[in-house]
Amino acid sequence: MLRSYAFVLLAVLILLLFTSGGPPEIGTLASDGASTTSYGRMTEETYAKANDLAVDAVGKRFAASGILRCPGGASSAQVTGARDVITTVAHAFRDVCKPHTPPEKCRFEYYLGAEKRTIPLSAAVWMGSCIDSAPKQGSADWAVAKLAFPADVTPYEIYEQPETLVERERVLAVVGYDIEATGKMDKAGPFNKTIQECQIRDARDWRTFETNCEFEFGASGSALFRQWGRRMTMVGIVFGDYHDKDYCPLGRCEFRSRKWSSLFVTLRGEFKDQLLATVRQSAAK
C-alpha cells in the first residue's frame, strides 16, 4: 500500500515539474517559444519575461545601448551620463596607437521602440593614453565621444564615487550589437541587443578585470552594470575576451581565467575623470 502511494506521489511531482508556469531559466525555452541565445545572452523580450517585466519598460530602460558604425567596422556603444555623450572602446577609432577613423565619419544608431534613430558623431572624442605594451593596452581601451545632437533616451547612470570591484558579484552586461544573437549576420540592417547576467571574476587589477560573461563579434564597447534596486550604474566596458579553443573547442565552457572569459576596462581613473568632465559640460542631461 505504501509503495502504491509512493508511485502516485512521484507521478504528481513529475506532472507539476512539467506544467509549472514560472519564469524561464537562462538558456532554457520560454513557454511562448522564445528562447535565450547561446551562453545566456537574452533578447529584451526574453529578459522581460524571465523577470516578469513589461517588454516596453525593458526596451525603454536599455534604449541607451546601440551600435557605433564607422567606415572601418562596427562596435557597441551606449549613451552615458548625458544624452549627447557615448562610451565605447578606443579600438573603434584606432589600432593600438595609430588613429584610423575620424569620429565625425561615424554614426551612433539606437532604437526608440521599433523606430531606428541615427546620430552622427561630432569631432570631439577622448581616448585612453596610448600604450604600446600589449598586456597593458586594455586599461587604455576606452573612448568618450560627443554626439552631434542629443539622443532621445535616458542616459545610463554613473556612480561618482570610486568603483570597487567585488569578486563574484552579480552584474548585468548589455550588448548593443550582437550579430549572432538570432543566428543571422548583420548587413547594416537592424542589430540585435542582448542582455546577460554574469559575475565579476579575477579582479586582480583595479584598471581591468575579467567576467564569466560570453560575447561574440560586435560586443566590444558594451557596458557592464551594477544593480541596486531600481538603480543601474556602469562599472566598465568590454574590450576583448579569451576563447582558448584548446581548452574549449566547442564553446559554452565554464569560466577559466586567461582561458575562457571576457575582459573589461574599469570605469575608474582617467576614464571616469574624462567621462564626468564631458558630462558636466553637456547641456543635454
mmCIF file of C-alpha atoms in Angstrom:
data_model
loop_
_atom_site.group_PDB
_atom_site.id
_atom_site.type_symbol
_atom_site.label_atom_id
_atom_site.label_comp_id
_atom_site.label_asym_id
_atom_site.label_seq_id
_atom_site.Cartn_x
_atom_site.Cartn_y
_atom_site.Cartn_z
ATOM 1 C CA MET A 1 0.000 0.000 0.000
ATOM 2 C CA LEU A 2 2.811 2.405 0.912
ATOM 3 C CA ARG A 3 4.580 1.549 -2.353
ATOM 4 C CA SER A 4 1.417 2.475 -4.303
ATOM 5 C CA TYR A 5 1.225 5.851 -2.560
ATOM 6 C CA ALA A 6 4.905 6.442 -3.395
ATOM 7 C CA PHE A 7 4.275 5.868 -7.126
ATOM 8 C CA VAL A 8 1.272 8.213 -7.034
ATOM 9 C CA LEU A 9 3.301 10.907 -5.294
ATOM 10 C CA LEU A 10 6.124 10.539 -7.815
ATOM 11 C CA ALA A 11 3.686 10.882 -10.712
ATOM 12 C CA VAL A 12 2.207 14.061 -9.197
ATOM 13 C CA LEU A 13 5.658 15.595 -8.723
ATOM 14 C CA ILE A 14 6.623 14.873 -12.348
ATOM 15 C CA LEU A 15 3.361 16.389 -13.564
ATOM 16 C CA LEU A 16 3.971 19.529 -11.525
ATOM 17 C CA LEU A 17 7.522 19.796 -12.841
ATOM 18 C CA PHE A 18 6.429 19.833 -16.479
ATOM 19 C CA THR A 19 3.381 22.059 -16.063
ATOM 20 C CA SER A 20 4.712 24.714 -13.684
ATOM 21 C CA GLY A 21 4.476 28.230 -15.113
ATOM 22 C CA GLY A 22 7.451 30.004 -13.543
ATOM 23 C CA PRO A 23 9.785 32.314 -15.498
ATOM 24 C CA PRO A 24 12.250 30.573 -17.826
ATOM 25 C CA GLU A 25 15.785 29.949 -16.643
ATOM 26 C CA ILE A 26 18.681 31.421 -18.609
ATOM 27 C CA GLY A 27 19.410 29.117 -21.526
ATOM 28 C CA THR A 28 16.015 27.379 -21.494
ATOM 29 C CA LEU A 29 12.996 27.703 -23.734
ATOM 30 C CA ALA A 30 10.285 30.125 -22.655
ATOM 31 C CA SER A 31 6.674 28.927 -22.730
ATOM 32 C CA ASP A 32 5.881 31.189 -25.683
ATOM 33 C CA GLY A 33 8.615 29.609 -27.795
ATOM 34 C CA ALA A 34 11.097 32.480 -27.421
ATOM 35 C CA SER A 35 14.488 31.221 -26.386
ATOM 36 C CA THR A 36 17.564 32.715 -24.818
ATOM 37 C CA THR A 37 20.579 32.894 -27.065
ATOM 38 C CA SER A 38 23.838 30.981 -26.666
ATOM 39 C CA TYR A 39 25.752 31.442 -23.419
ATOM 40 C CA GLY A 40 22.818 33.019 -21.603
ATOM 41 C CA ARG A 41 22.530 36.028 -23.906
ATOM 42 C CA MET A 42 18.885 37.120 -23.723
ATOM 43 C CA THR A 43 16.852 39.291 -26.037
ATOM 44 C CA GLU A 44 14.912 42.137 -24.444
ATOM 45 C CA GLU A 45 11.714 40.096 -24.816
ATOM 46 C CA THR A 46 13.178 37.049 -23.073
ATOM 47 C CA TYR A 47 14.740 39.165 -20.330
ATOM 48 C CA ALA A 48 11.392 40.856 -19.706
ATOM 49 C CA LYS A 49 9.606 37.510 -19.442
ATOM 50 C CA ALA A 50 12.264 35.980 -17.175
ATOM 51 C CA ASN A 51 11.997 38.946 -14.786
ATOM 52 C CA ASP A 52 8.220 39.458 -15.008
ATOM 53 C CA LEU A 53 8.619 42.888 -16.611
ATOM 54 C CA ALA A 54 6.802 44.661 -19.412
ATOM 55 C CA VAL A 55 8.670 44.431 -22.719
ATOM 56 C CA ASP A 56 8.126 48.165 -23.364
ATOM 57 C CA ALA A 57 9.635 49.018 -19.980
ATOM 58 C CA VAL A 58 12.696 46.873 -20.674
ATOM 59 C CA GLY A 59 13.092 48.427 -24.123
ATOM 60 C CA LYS A 60 12.963 51.908 -22.630
ATOM 61 C CA ARG A 61 15.399 51.036 -19.856
ATOM 62 C CA PHE A 62 18.019 49.710 -22.290
ATOM 63 C CA ALA A 63 17.344 52.111 -25.168
ATOM 64 C CA ALA A 64 20.640 53.879 -24.455
ATOM 65 C CA SER A 65 22.563 50.862 -25.805
ATOM 66 C CA GLY A 66 23.206 50.891 -29.529
ATOM 67 C CA ILE A 67 25.809 50.483 -32.214
ATOM 68 C CA LEU A 68 28.666 52.666 -33.364
ATOM 69 C CA ARG A 69 29.154 52.346 -37.127
ATOM 70 C CA CYS A 70 32.428 53.623 -38.573
ATOM 71 C CA PRO A 71 33.992 53.131 -42.020
ATOM 72 C CA GLY A 72 36.338 50.509 -40.569
ATOM 73 C CA GLY A 73 33.675 48.430 -38.805
ATOM 74 C CA ALA A 74 31.084 48.441 -36.045
ATOM 75 C CA SER A 75 31.030 48.007 -32.279
ATOM 76 C CA SER A 76 28.716 48.532 -29.329
ATOM 77 C CA ALA A 77 28.295 51.869 -27.549
ATOM 78 C CA GLN A 78 25.881 53.486 -25.123
ATOM 79 C CA VAL A 79 24.600 56.924 -24.142
ATOM 80 C CA THR A 80 26.169 57.605 -20.751
ATOM 81 C CA GLY A 81 25.690 60.398 -18.250
ATOM 82 C CA ALA A 82 24.199 62.889 -20.733
ATOM 83 C CA ARG A 83 22.067 62.482 -23.867
ATOM 84 C CA ASP A 84 24.856 63.649 -26.184
ATOM 85 C CA VAL A 85 27.706 61.579 -24.696
ATOM 86 C CA ILE A 86 28.551 57.975 -25.547
ATOM 87 C CA THR A 87 31.086 55.489 -24.192
ATOM 88 C CA THR A 88 32.741 52.759 -26.243
ATOM 89 C CA VAL A 89 36.184 51.259 -26.945
ATOM 90 C CA ALA A 90 39.184 53.159 -28.251
ATOM 91 C CA HIS A 91 39.857 50.480 -30.862
ATOM 92 C CA ALA A 92 36.734 51.680 -32.671
ATOM 93 C CA PHE A 93 38.867 54.693 -33.649
ATOM 94 C CA ARG A 94 42.469 53.438 -33.589
ATOM 95 C CA ASP A 95 44.727 50.392 -33.877
ATOM 96 C CA VAL A 96 46.951 50.434 -30.799
ATOM 97 C CA CYS A 97 48.488 53.939 -31.149
ATOM 98 C CA LYS A 98 47.552 54.652 -34.757
ATOM 99 C CA PRO A 99 44.294 56.569 -35.307
ATOM 100 C CA HIS A 100 42.413 55.259 -38.351
ATOM 101 C CA THR A 101 38.880 56.689 -38.129
ATOM 102 C CA PRO A 102 37.914 60.353 -37.586
ATOM 103 C CA PRO A 103 34.902 60.303 -35.223
ATOM 104 C CA GLU A 104 32.862 62.639 -37.437
ATOM 105 C CA LYS A 105 32.768 59.860 -40.049
ATOM 106 C CA CYS A 106 30.978 57.575 -37.585
ATOM 107 C CA ARG A 107 27.334 57.390 -36.527
ATOM 108 C CA PHE A 108 25.516 56.055 -33.476
ATOM 109 C CA GLU A 109 22.340 54.023 -34.018
ATOM 110 C CA TYR A 110 19.720 53.145 -31.429
ATOM 111 C CA TYR A 111 16.094 52.117 -31.345
ATOM 112 C CA LEU A 112 13.203 54.091 -29.912
ATOM 113 C CA GLY A 113 10.556 51.403 -29.792
ATOM 114 C CA ALA A 114 10.520 49.942 -33.308
ATOM 115 C CA GLU A 115 11.995 53.103 -34.864
ATOM 116 C CA LYS A 116 15.715 53.220 -35.642
ATOM 117 C CA ARG A 117 17.370 56.554 -34.923
ATOM 118 C CA THR A 118 20.768 57.637 -36.291
ATOM 119 C CA ILE A 119 23.009 60.398 -34.923
ATOM 120 C CA PRO A 120 26.392 61.406 -36.388
ATOM 121 C CA LEU A 121 29.287 61.908 -34.012
ATOM 122 C CA SER A 122 30.950 65.267 -33.557
ATOM 123 C CA ALA A 123 34.715 65.697 -33.892
ATOM 124 C CA ALA A 124 35.130 65.512 -30.106
ATOM 125 C CA VAL A 125 36.463 62.190 -28.841
ATOM 126 C CA TRP A 126 38.726 61.313 -25.915
ATOM 127 C CA MET A 127 40.582 58.026 -25.559
ATOM 128 C CA GLY A 128 42.846 56.372 -23.024
ATOM 129 C CA SER A 129 46.513 57.307 -23.155
ATOM 130 C CA CYS A 130 48.237 55.343 -25.877
ATOM 131 C CA ILE A 131 50.031 52.224 -24.593
ATOM 132 C CA ASP A 132 52.171 50.108 -26.919
ATOM 133 C CA SER A 133 52.696 47.296 -24.422
ATOM 134 C CA ALA A 134 50.126 44.579 -25.215
ATOM 135 C CA PRO A 135 49.462 43.434 -21.607
ATOM 136 C CA LYS A 136 48.501 46.986 -20.622
ATOM 137 C CA GLN A 137 46.596 48.065 -23.726
ATOM 138 C CA GLY A 138 43.242 47.053 -22.230
ATOM 139 C CA SER A 139 43.417 49.654 -19.466
ATOM 140 C CA ALA A 140 43.525 52.379 -22.148
ATOM 141 C CA ASP A 141 40.946 50.815 -24.489
ATOM 142 C CA TRP A 142 38.135 53.232 -23.706
ATOM 143 C CA ALA A 143 36.636 56.195 -25.517
ATOM 144 C CA VAL A 144 34.252 59.014 -24.654
ATOM 145 C CA ALA A 145 32.651 60.723 -27.651
ATOM 146 C CA LYS A 146 30.165 63.520 -28.254
ATOM 147 C CA LEU A 147 27.120 63.145 -30.457
ATOM 148 C CA ALA A 148 26.235 65.892 -32.940
ATOM 149 C CA PHE A 149 22.882 66.240 -31.155
ATOM 150 C CA PRO A 150 21.221 64.528 -28.156
ATOM 151 C CA ALA A 151 19.653 61.069 -28.319
ATOM 152 C CA ASP A 152 16.057 60.731 -27.196
ATOM 153 C CA VAL A 153 16.848 58.223 -24.428
ATOM 154 C CA THR A 154 17.563 58.162 -20.703
ATOM 155 C CA PRO A 155 21.370 58.069 -20.313
ATOM 156 C CA TYR A 156 22.935 55.327 -18.239
ATOM 157 C CA GLU A 157 23.886 56.428 -14.755
ATOM 158 C CA ILE A 158 27.399 56.966 -13.419
ATOM 159 C CA TYR A 159 28.238 56.439 -9.758
ATOM 160 C CA GLU A 160 30.579 59.319 -8.916
ATOM 161 C CA GLN A 161 32.423 57.553 -6.083
ATOM 162 C CA PRO A 162 35.352 55.243 -6.965
ATOM 163 C CA GLU A 163 34.220 51.848 -8.174
ATOM 164 C CA THR A 164 35.264 48.883 -6.026
ATOM 165 C CA LEU A 165 35.352 45.541 -7.796
ATOM 166 C CA VAL A 166 33.813 42.692 -5.822
ATOM 167 C CA GLU A 167 34.814 39.135 -6.730
ATOM 168 C CA ARG A 168 31.823 37.035 -7.884
ATOM 169 C CA GLU A 169 29.444 39.987 -7.640
ATOM 170 C CA ARG A 170 26.453 39.501 -9.955
ATOM 171 C CA VAL A 171 26.333 42.119 -12.698
ATOM 172 C CA LEU A 172 24.427 42.827 -15.891
ATOM 173 C CA ALA A 173 26.021 43.110 -19.352
ATOM 174 C CA VAL A 174 24.050 44.944 -22.051
ATOM 175 C CA VAL A 175 25.328 44.457 -25.596
ATOM 176 C CA GLY A 176 24.185 46.988 -28.160
ATOM 177 C CA TYR A 177 25.399 44.964 -31.144
ATOM 178 C CA ASP A 178 25.285 41.156 -31.028
ATOM 179 C CA ILE A 179 25.342 39.947 -34.630
ATOM 180 C CA GLU A 180 24.885 36.291 -33.658
ATOM 181 C CA ALA A 181 22.021 36.772 -31.240
ATOM 182 C CA THR A 182 19.471 35.373 -33.674
ATOM 183 C CA GLY A 183 21.895 33.343 -35.748
ATOM 184 C CA LYS A 184 21.929 35.943 -38.522
ATOM 185 C CA MET A 185 24.825 38.028 -39.768
ATOM 186 C CA ASP A 186 24.283 41.774 -39.727
ATOM 187 C CA LYS A 187 24.211 43.556 -43.114
ATOM 188 C CA ALA A 188 23.947 47.136 -41.847
ATOM 189 C CA GLY A 189 20.296 46.452 -41.055
ATOM 190 C CA PRO A 190 18.590 46.009 -37.674
ATOM 191 C CA PHE A 191 21.042 44.972 -34.989
ATOM 192 C CA ASN A 192 20.434 42.625 -32.080
ATOM 193 C CA LYS A 193 20.586 43.817 -28.488
ATOM 194 C CA THR A 194 21.264 41.212 -25.797
ATOM 195 C CA ILE A 195 21.274 41.210 -22.008
ATOM 196 C CA GLN A 196 23.282 38.821 -19.867
ATOM 197 C CA GLU A 197 23.563 38.182 -16.135
ATOM 198 C CA CYS A 198 27.046 37.160 -15.050
ATOM 199 C CA GLN A 199 29.757 37.692 -12.417
ATOM 200 C CA ILE A 200 32.848 39.807 -11.887
ATOM 201 C CA ARG A 201 35.809 37.440 -11.765
ATOM 202 C CA ASP A 202 39.568 37.727 -11.355
ATOM 203 C CA ALA A 203 39.511 41.349 -10.178
ATOM 204 C CA ARG A 204 43.257 41.497 -9.525
ATOM 205 C CA ASP A 205 43.909 44.814 -11.208
ATOM 206 C CA TRP A 206 41.669 47.813 -10.497
ATOM 207 C CA ARG A 207 42.150 49.019 -14.106
ATOM 208 C CA THR A 208 40.907 45.833 -15.794
ATOM 209 C CA PHE A 209 39.051 42.693 -14.751
ATOM 210 C CA GLU A 210 37.508 39.525 -16.140
ATOM 211 C CA THR A 211 33.958 38.174 -16.025
ATOM 212 C CA ASN A 212 32.243 34.913 -16.934
ATOM 213 C CA CYS A 213 30.063 36.724 -19.490
ATOM 214 C CA GLU A 214 30.476 35.426 -23.034
ATOM 215 C CA PHE A 215 30.406 37.652 -26.089
ATOM 216 C CA GLU A 216 30.761 37.454 -29.838
ATOM 217 C CA PHE A 217 31.893 39.878 -32.541
ATOM 218 C CA GLY A 218 30.471 43.376 -32.153
ATOM 219 C CA ALA A 219 30.216 43.368 -28.361
ATOM 220 C CA SER A 220 33.352 45.483 -27.792
ATOM 221 C CA GLY A 221 32.323 48.730 -26.131
ATOM 222 C CA SER A 222 29.329 47.229 -24.296
ATOM 223 C CA ALA A 223 28.704 48.279 -20.708
ATOM 224 C CA LEU A 224 28.577 46.242 -17.513
ATOM 225 C CA PHE A 225 26.226 47.392 -14.736
ATOM 226 C CA ARG A 226 25.653 47.010 -11.037
ATOM 227 C CA GLN A 227 22.022 46.881 -9.973
ATOM 228 C CA TRP A 228 20.950 48.485 -6.719
ATOM 229 C CA GLY A 229 17.192 48.118 -6.660
ATOM 230 C CA ARG A 230 15.916 50.298 -9.483
ATOM 231 C CA ARG A 231 19.294 51.992 -9.920
ATOM 232 C CA MET A 232 21.684 50.669 -12.535
ATOM 233 C CA THR A 233 25.203 52.145 -12.596
ATOM 234 C CA MET A 234 28.025 51.438 -15.008
ATOM 235 C CA VAL A 235 31.103 49.526 -13.816
ATOM 236 C CA GLY A 236 33.126 49.199 -17.026
ATOM 237 C CA ILE A 237 33.123 48.267 -20.712
ATOM 238 C CA VAL A 238 34.177 45.090 -22.507
ATOM 239 C CA PHE A 239 37.258 45.342 -24.729
ATOM 240 C CA GLY A 240 38.051 41.703 -25.509
ATOM 241 C CA ASP A 241 37.901 38.093 -24.415
ATOM 242 C CA TYR A 242 39.775 34.810 -24.111
ATOM 243 C CA HIS A 243 38.407 31.999 -26.274
ATOM 244 C CA ASP A 244 41.057 29.287 -25.970
ATOM 245 C CA LYS A 245 39.998 26.604 -28.441
ATOM 246 C CA ASP A 246 42.387 24.054 -26.921
ATOM 247 C CA TYR A 247 40.623 24.466 -23.586
ATOM 248 C CA CYS A 248 37.151 24.713 -25.080
ATOM 249 C CA PRO A 249 36.944 23.592 -28.729
ATOM 250 C CA LEU A 250 33.133 23.560 -28.916
ATOM 251 C CA GLY A 251 32.279 26.619 -26.804
ATOM 252 C CA ARG A 252 29.883 27.052 -23.869
ATOM 253 C CA CYS A 253 32.550 26.379 -21.250
ATOM 254 C CA GLU A 254 32.894 27.370 -17.615
ATOM 255 C CA PHE A 255 34.954 30.444 -16.730
ATOM 256 C CA ARG A 256 38.692 29.985 -16.571
ATOM 257 C CA SER A 257 40.933 33.000 -16.134
ATOM 258 C CA ARG A 258 43.011 33.777 -19.225
ATOM 259 C CA LYS A 259 41.390 30.806 -20.975
ATOM 260 C CA TRP A 260 37.627 31.376 -21.284
ATOM 261 C CA SER A 261 36.483 34.795 -20.076
ATOM 262 C CA SER A 262 35.670 38.353 -21.083
ATOM 263 C CA LEU A 263 37.872 41.368 -20.403
ATOM 264 C CA PHE A 264 36.700 44.744 -19.132
ATOM 265 C CA VAL A 265 38.294 48.123 -18.528
ATOM 266 C CA THR A 266 37.037 49.551 -15.243
ATOM 267 C CA LEU A 267 35.241 52.893 -15.118
ATOM 268 C CA ARG A 268 37.930 54.408 -12.901
ATOM 269 C CA GLY A 269 40.909 56.736 -13.123
ATOM 270 C CA GLU A 270 41.414 58.634 -16.369
ATOM 271 C CA PHE A 271 38.378 57.003 -17.997
ATOM 272 C CA LYS A 272 35.968 58.091 -15.281
ATOM 273 C CA ASP A 273 37.534 61.533 -14.898
ATOM 274 C CA GLN A 274 37.114 62.260 -18.603
ATOM 275 C CA LEU A 275 33.558 60.913 -18.716
ATOM 276 C CA LEU A 276 32.471 63.010 -15.735
ATOM 277 C CA ALA A 277 34.138 66.133 -17.147
ATOM 278 C CA THR A 278 32.395 65.667 -20.508
ATOM 279 C CA VAL A 279 29.019 65.070 -18.854
ATOM 280 C CA ARG A 280 29.337 68.140 -16.640
ATOM 281 C CA GLN A 281 29.977 70.326 -19.695
ATOM 282 C CA SER A 282 26.937 68.951 -21.512
ATOM 283 C CA ALA A 283 23.675 70.872 -21.593
ATOM 284 C CA ALA A 284 21.749 67.747 -22.689
ATOM 285 C CA LYS A 285 21.233 65.994 -19.395
#
